[in-house]
Short mmCIF file of C-alpha atoms in Angstrom, two decimals:
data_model
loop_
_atom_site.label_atom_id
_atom_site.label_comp_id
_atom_site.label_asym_id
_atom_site.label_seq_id
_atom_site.Cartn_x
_atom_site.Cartn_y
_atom_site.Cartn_z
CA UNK V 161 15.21 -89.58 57.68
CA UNK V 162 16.25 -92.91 59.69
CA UNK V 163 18.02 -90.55 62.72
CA UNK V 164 21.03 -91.71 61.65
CA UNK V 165 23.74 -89.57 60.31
CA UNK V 166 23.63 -90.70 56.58
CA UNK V 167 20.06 -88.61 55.84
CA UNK V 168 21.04 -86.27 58.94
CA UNK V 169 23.73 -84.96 56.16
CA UNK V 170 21.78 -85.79 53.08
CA UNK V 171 19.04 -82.92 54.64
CA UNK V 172 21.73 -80.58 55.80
CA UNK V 173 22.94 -80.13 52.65
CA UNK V 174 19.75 -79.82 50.92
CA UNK V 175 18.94 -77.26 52.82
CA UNK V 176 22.21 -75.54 52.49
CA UNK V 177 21.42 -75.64 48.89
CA UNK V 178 18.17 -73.79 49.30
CA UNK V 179 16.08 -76.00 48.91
CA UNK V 180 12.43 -76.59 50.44
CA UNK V 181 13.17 -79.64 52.85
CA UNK V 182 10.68 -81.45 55.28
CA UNK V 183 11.52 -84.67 56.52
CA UNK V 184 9.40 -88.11 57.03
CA UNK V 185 10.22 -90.75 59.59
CA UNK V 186 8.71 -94.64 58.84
CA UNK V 187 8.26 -96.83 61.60
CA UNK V 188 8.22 -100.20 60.34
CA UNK V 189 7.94 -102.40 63.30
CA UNK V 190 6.04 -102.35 66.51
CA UNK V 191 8.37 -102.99 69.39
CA UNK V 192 5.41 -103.23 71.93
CA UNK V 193 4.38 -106.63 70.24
CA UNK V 194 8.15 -108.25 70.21
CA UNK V 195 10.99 -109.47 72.56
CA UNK V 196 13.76 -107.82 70.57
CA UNK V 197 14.23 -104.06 70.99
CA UNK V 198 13.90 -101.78 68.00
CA UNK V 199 15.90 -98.13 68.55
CA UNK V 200 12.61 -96.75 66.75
CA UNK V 201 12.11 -94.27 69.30
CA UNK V 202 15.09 -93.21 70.09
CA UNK V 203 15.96 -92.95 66.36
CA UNK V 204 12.84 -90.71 66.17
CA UNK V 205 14.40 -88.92 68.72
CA UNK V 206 17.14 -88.28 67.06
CA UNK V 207 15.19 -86.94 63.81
CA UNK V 208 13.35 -84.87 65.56
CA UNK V 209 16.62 -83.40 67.06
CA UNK V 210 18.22 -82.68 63.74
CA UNK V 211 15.20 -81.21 62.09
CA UNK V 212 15.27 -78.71 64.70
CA UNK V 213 18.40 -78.21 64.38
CA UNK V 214 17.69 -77.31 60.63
CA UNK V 215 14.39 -75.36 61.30
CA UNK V 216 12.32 -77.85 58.74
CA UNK V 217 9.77 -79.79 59.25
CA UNK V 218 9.18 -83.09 60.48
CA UNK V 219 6.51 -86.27 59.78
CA UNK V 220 6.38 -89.71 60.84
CA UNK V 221 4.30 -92.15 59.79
CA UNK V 222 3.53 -95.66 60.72
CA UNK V 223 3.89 -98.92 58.03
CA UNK V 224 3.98 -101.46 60.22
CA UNK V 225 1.43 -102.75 58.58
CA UNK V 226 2.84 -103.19 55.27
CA UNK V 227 6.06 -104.03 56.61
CA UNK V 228 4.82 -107.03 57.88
CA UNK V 229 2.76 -108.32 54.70
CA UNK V 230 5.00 -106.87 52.11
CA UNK V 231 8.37 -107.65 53.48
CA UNK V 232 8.64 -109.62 56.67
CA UNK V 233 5.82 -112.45 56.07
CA UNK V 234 7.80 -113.09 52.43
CA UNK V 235 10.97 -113.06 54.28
CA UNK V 236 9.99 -115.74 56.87
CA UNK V 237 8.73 -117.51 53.68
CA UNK V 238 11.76 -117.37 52.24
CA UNK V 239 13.84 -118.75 55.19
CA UNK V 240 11.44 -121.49 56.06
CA UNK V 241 12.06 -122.95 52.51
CA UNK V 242 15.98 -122.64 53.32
CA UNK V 243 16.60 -119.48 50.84
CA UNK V 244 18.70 -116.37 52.60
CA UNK V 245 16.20 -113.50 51.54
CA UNK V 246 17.34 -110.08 52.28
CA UNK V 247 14.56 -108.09 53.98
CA UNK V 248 16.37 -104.50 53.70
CA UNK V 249 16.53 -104.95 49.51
CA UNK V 250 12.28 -105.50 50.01
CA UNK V 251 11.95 -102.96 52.16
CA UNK V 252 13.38 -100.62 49.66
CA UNK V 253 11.39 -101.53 46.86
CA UNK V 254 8.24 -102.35 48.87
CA UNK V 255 7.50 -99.84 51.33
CA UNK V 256 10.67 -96.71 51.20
CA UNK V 257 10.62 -96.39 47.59
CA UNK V 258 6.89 -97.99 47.10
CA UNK V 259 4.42 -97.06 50.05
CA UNK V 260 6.12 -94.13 51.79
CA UNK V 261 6.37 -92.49 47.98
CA UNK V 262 3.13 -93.37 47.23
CA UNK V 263 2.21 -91.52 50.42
CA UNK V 264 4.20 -88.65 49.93
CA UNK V 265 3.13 -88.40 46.83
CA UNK V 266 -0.82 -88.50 47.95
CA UNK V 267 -0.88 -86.74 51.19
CA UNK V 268 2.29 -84.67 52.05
CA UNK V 269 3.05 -83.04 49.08
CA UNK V 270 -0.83 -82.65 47.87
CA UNK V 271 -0.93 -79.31 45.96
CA UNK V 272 2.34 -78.27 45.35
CA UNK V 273 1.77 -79.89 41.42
CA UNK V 274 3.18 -82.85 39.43
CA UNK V 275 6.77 -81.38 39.26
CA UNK V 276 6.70 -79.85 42.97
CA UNK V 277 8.65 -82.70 44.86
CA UNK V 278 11.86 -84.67 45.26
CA UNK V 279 12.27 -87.65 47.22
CA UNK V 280 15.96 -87.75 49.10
CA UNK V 281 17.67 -90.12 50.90
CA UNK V 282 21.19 -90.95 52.49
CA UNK V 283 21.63 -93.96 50.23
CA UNK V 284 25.25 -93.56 48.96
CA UNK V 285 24.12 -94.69 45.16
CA UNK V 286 23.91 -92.54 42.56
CA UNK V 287 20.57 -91.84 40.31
CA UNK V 288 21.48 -90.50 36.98
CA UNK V 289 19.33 -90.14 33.67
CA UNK V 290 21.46 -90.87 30.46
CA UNK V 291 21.27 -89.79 26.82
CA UNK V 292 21.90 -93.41 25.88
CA UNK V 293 19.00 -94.35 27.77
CA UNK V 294 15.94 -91.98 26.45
CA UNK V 295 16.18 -90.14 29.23
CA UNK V 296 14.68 -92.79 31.85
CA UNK V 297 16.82 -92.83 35.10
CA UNK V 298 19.38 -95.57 36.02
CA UNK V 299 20.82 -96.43 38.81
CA UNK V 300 24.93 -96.07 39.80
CA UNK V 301 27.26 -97.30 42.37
CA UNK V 302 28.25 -94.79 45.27
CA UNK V 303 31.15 -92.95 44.88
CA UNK V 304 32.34 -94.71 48.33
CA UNK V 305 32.72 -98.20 47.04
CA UNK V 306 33.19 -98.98 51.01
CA UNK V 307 29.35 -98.09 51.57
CA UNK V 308 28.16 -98.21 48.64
CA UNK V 309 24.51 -99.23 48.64
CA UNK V 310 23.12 -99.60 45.37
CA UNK V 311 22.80 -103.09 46.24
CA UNK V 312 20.24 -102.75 48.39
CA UNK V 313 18.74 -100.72 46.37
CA UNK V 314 18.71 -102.68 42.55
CA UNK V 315 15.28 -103.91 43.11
CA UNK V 316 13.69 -100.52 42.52
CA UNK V 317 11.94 -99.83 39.23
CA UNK V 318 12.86 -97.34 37.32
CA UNK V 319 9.57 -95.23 37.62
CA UNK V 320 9.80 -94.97 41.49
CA UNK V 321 13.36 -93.58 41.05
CA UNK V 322 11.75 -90.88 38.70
CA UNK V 323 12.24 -88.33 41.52
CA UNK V 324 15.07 -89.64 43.93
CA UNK V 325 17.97 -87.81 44.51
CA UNK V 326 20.78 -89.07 46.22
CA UNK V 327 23.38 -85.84 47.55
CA UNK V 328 25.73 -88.39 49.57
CA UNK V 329 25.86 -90.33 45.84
CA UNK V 330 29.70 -88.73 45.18
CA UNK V 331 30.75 -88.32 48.70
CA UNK V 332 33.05 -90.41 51.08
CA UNK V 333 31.66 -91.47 54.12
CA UNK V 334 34.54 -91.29 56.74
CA UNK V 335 36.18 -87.86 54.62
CA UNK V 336 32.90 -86.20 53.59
CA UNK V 337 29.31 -87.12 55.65
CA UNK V 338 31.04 -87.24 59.59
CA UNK V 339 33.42 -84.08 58.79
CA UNK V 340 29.92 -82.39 57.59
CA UNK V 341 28.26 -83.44 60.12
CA UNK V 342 30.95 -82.04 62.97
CA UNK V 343 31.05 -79.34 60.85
CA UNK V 344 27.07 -78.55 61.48
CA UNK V 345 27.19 -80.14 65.12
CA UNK V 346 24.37 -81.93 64.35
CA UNK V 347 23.16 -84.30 66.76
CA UNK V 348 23.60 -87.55 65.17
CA UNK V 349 27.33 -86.45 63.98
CA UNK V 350 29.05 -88.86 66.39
CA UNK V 351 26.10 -91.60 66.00
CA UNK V 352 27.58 -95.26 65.69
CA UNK V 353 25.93 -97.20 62.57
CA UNK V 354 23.08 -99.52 63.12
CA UNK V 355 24.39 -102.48 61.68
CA UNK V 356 21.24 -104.82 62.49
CA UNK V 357 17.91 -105.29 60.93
CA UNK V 358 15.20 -103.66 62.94
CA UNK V 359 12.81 -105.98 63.47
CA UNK V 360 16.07 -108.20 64.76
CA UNK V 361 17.73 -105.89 66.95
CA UNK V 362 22.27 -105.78 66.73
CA UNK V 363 22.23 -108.04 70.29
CA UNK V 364 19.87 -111.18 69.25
CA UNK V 365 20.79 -114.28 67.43
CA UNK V 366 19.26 -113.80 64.27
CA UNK V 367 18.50 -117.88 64.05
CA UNK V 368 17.08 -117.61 67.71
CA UNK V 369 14.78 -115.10 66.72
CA UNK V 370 13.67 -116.74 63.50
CA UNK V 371 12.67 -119.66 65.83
CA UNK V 372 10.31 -117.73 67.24
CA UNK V 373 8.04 -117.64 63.96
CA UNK V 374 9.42 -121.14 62.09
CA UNK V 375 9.24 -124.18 63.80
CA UNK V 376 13.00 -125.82 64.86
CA UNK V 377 13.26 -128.83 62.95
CA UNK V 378 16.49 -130.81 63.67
CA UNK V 379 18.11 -132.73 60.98
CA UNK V 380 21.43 -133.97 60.10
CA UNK V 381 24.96 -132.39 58.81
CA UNK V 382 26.57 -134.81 56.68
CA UNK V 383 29.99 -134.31 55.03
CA UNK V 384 29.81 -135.13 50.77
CA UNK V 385 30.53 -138.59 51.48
CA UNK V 386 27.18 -139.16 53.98
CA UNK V 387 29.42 -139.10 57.22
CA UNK V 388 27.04 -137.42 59.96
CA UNK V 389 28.90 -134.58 61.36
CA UNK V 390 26.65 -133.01 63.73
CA UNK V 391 22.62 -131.71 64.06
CA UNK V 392 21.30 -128.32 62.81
CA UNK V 393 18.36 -126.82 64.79
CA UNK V 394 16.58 -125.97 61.51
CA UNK V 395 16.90 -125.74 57.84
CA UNK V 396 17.06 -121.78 58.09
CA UNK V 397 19.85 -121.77 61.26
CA UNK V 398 22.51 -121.73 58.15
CA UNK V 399 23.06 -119.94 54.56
CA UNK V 400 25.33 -121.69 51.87
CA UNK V 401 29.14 -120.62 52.30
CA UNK V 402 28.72 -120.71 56.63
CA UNK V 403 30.42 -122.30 59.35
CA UNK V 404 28.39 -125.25 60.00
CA UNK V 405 29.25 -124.71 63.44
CA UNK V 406 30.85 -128.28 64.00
CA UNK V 407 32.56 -128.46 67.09
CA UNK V 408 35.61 -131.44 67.63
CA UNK V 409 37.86 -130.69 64.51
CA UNK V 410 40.42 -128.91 63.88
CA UNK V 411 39.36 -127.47 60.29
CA UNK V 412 35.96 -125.63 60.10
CA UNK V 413 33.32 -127.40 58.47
CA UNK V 414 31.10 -124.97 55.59
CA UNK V 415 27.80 -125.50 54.32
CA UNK V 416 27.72 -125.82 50.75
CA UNK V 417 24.38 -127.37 50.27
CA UNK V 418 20.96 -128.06 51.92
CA UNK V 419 18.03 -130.59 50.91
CA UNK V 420 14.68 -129.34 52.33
CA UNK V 421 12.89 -132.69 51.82
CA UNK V 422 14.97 -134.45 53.99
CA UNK V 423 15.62 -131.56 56.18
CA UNK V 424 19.85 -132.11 55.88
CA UNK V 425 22.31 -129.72 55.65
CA UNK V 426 25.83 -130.85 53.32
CA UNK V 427 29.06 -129.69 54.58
CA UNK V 428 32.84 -129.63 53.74
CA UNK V 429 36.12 -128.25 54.82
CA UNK V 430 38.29 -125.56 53.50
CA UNK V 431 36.46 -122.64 52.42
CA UNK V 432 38.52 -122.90 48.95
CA UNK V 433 36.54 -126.23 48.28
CA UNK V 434 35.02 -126.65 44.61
CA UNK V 435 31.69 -127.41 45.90
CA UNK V 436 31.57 -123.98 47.86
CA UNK V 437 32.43 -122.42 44.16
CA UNK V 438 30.01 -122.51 41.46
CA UNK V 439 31.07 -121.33 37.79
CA UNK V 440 27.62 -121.18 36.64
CA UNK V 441 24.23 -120.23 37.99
CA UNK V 442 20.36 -119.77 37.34
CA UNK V 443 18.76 -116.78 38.65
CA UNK V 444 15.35 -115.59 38.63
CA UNK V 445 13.00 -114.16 38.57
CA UNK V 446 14.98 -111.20 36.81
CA UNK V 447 14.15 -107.66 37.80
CA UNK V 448 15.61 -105.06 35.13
CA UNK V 449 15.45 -101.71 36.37
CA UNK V 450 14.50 -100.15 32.88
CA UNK V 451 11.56 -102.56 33.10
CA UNK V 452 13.32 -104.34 29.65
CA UNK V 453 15.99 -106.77 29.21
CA UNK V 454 19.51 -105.47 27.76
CA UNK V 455 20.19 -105.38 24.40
CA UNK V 456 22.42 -109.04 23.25
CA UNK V 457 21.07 -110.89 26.34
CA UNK V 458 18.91 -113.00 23.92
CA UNK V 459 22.04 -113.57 21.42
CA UNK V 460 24.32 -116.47 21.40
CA UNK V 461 27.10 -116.34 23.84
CA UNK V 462 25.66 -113.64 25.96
CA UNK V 463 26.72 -110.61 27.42
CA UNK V 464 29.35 -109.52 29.32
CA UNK V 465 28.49 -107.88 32.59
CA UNK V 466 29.65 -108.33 36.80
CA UNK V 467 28.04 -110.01 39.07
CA UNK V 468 27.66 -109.50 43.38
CA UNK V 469 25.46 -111.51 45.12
CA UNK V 470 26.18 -110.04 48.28
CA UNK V 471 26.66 -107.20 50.20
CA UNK V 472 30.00 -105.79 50.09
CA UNK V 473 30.93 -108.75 47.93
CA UNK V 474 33.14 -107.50 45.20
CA UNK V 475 31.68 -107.83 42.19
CA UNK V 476 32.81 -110.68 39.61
CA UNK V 477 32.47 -110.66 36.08
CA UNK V 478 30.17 -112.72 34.14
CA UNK V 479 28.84 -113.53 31.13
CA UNK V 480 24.77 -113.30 31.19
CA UNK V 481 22.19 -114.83 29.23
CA UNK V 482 18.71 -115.94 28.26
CA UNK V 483 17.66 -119.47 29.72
CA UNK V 484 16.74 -121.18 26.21
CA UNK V 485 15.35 -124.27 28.35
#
């Protein structure tokens, strides 16, 4: 449980449904060491709250540890080279579906047998396990396209999603989880979203705090045709497709490229320009889910599947296949 009103729900109605439910709380960063503040606490709080509420059981347990190596040290990695990682996809697959299971599985849950625990979450996905896929589990979109998260959530192997269950998989956010949660007058029922990353905070610049780990390296904007535009403060201040933040024209300037040797940033107007639109791409590396490729990928031409490579980005079909290079 995060104290938020997602797995507030998700426990409610696991509970309603008779089932055995004790709740575990992760604290993932240590706000005693940063500037930022981190609702950990308060969130905690709130968990605590609700599992009262629901007479079950509470834990917390502390991974700040392996927050930082598994997640946070790759992320700042990441940005210093100029990528835009996304810390919230690793910390699902590293530490909430890797290290907290692997803990629950250990120490919580230690002689109740193989087949004696579920792992639940407020994740609006949905975990299903197919006859046209022997039987291993795959993972679905939310029924609430508006929050779905199965996004954040596609880096998880298959094995660690063995024994997930999602409950708020087929329900609506705004008609189902807050009208549940009035219903129960559970404490986090009225709770605004967090809508920041933790270690972060929703009030800090997220480029200001990054400067606090990666050095600020100025370098040049230049338009396609090598006009100077303007000065960045560092290679990771920007992601591809934002403002540039050029001030003194009338049209927005985007960034559509970035060369980390020469620490510049490439920018052009219009956010309908061709080079802010690319028809094809090379990704990698490739995580599969089943922990195999699909069937054709390997074939001439392809296959046909969609593509999002963002949140909330809707998705866009595409034709996938192996890199014969």
């Amino acid at each position: 449980m995060s104290g938020g009103v997602d797995s507030s729900v998700a426990a409610s109605l696991l509970k309603d449904q008779g089932h055995d439910v004790e709740a575990i709380f992760m604290r993932n960063w240590d706000t005693r060491d940063e500037h930022g503040e981190c609702p950990s606490e308060r969130d905690y709080r709130d968990v605590q709250s609700v599992c009262s509420q629901l007479e079950i059981k509470c834990h917390q347990i502390s991974l700040v540890k392996e927050y930082w190596n598994a997640v946070f040290a790759v992320a700042l990695d990441g940005y210093a080279r100029g990528l835009t990682p996304n810390p919230d996809v690793l910390c699902n697959s590293e530490i909430k579906f890797g290290v907290l299971l692997n803990h629950i599985n250990q120490k919580i849950n230690q002689g109740k047998g193989e087949r004696g625990w579920w792992f639940a979450t407020g994740h609006y996905a949905c975990a299903m396990r197919g006859r046209f896929s022997g039987g291993s589990v795959q993972l679905y979109r939310g029924a609430d396209r508006r929050k779905d998260q199965s996004y954040y959530l596609s880096a998880v192997p298959a094995a660690s999603l063995d024994r997930v269950v999602f409950p708020l998989g087929n329900l609506s956010k705004s008609r189902d989880v807050r009208r549940i949660a009035r219903e129960k007058d559970l404490t986090t029922a009225s709770k605004d979203e967090s809508m920041g990353i933790c270690f972060v905070g929703e009030r800090r610049k997220f480029d200001a705090f990054l400067a606090e780990y990666i050095p600020q390296k100025q370098g040049d904007v230049l338009s396609s045709d090598g006009l100077k535009l303007g000065t960045h403060r560092g290679i990771f201040t920007k992601t591809i497709g934002q403002s540039a933040g050029i001030s003194g024209w009338h049209d927005k300037w985007y960034i559509y490229a970035k060369d980390l040797d020469r620490n510049r940033m490439y920018a052009v107007q219009d956010r309908n320009h061709p080079l802010l639109h690319k028809k094809t791409v090379r990704v990698g590396p490739v995580h599969w889910i089943s922990g195999a490729a699909p069937l054709g990928i390997e074939q001439i031409g392809g296959i046909s599947l969609e593509a999002q490579v963002r949140y909330m980005q809707e998705p866009q079909k595409c034709t996938l296949s192996a890199d014969q290079r």
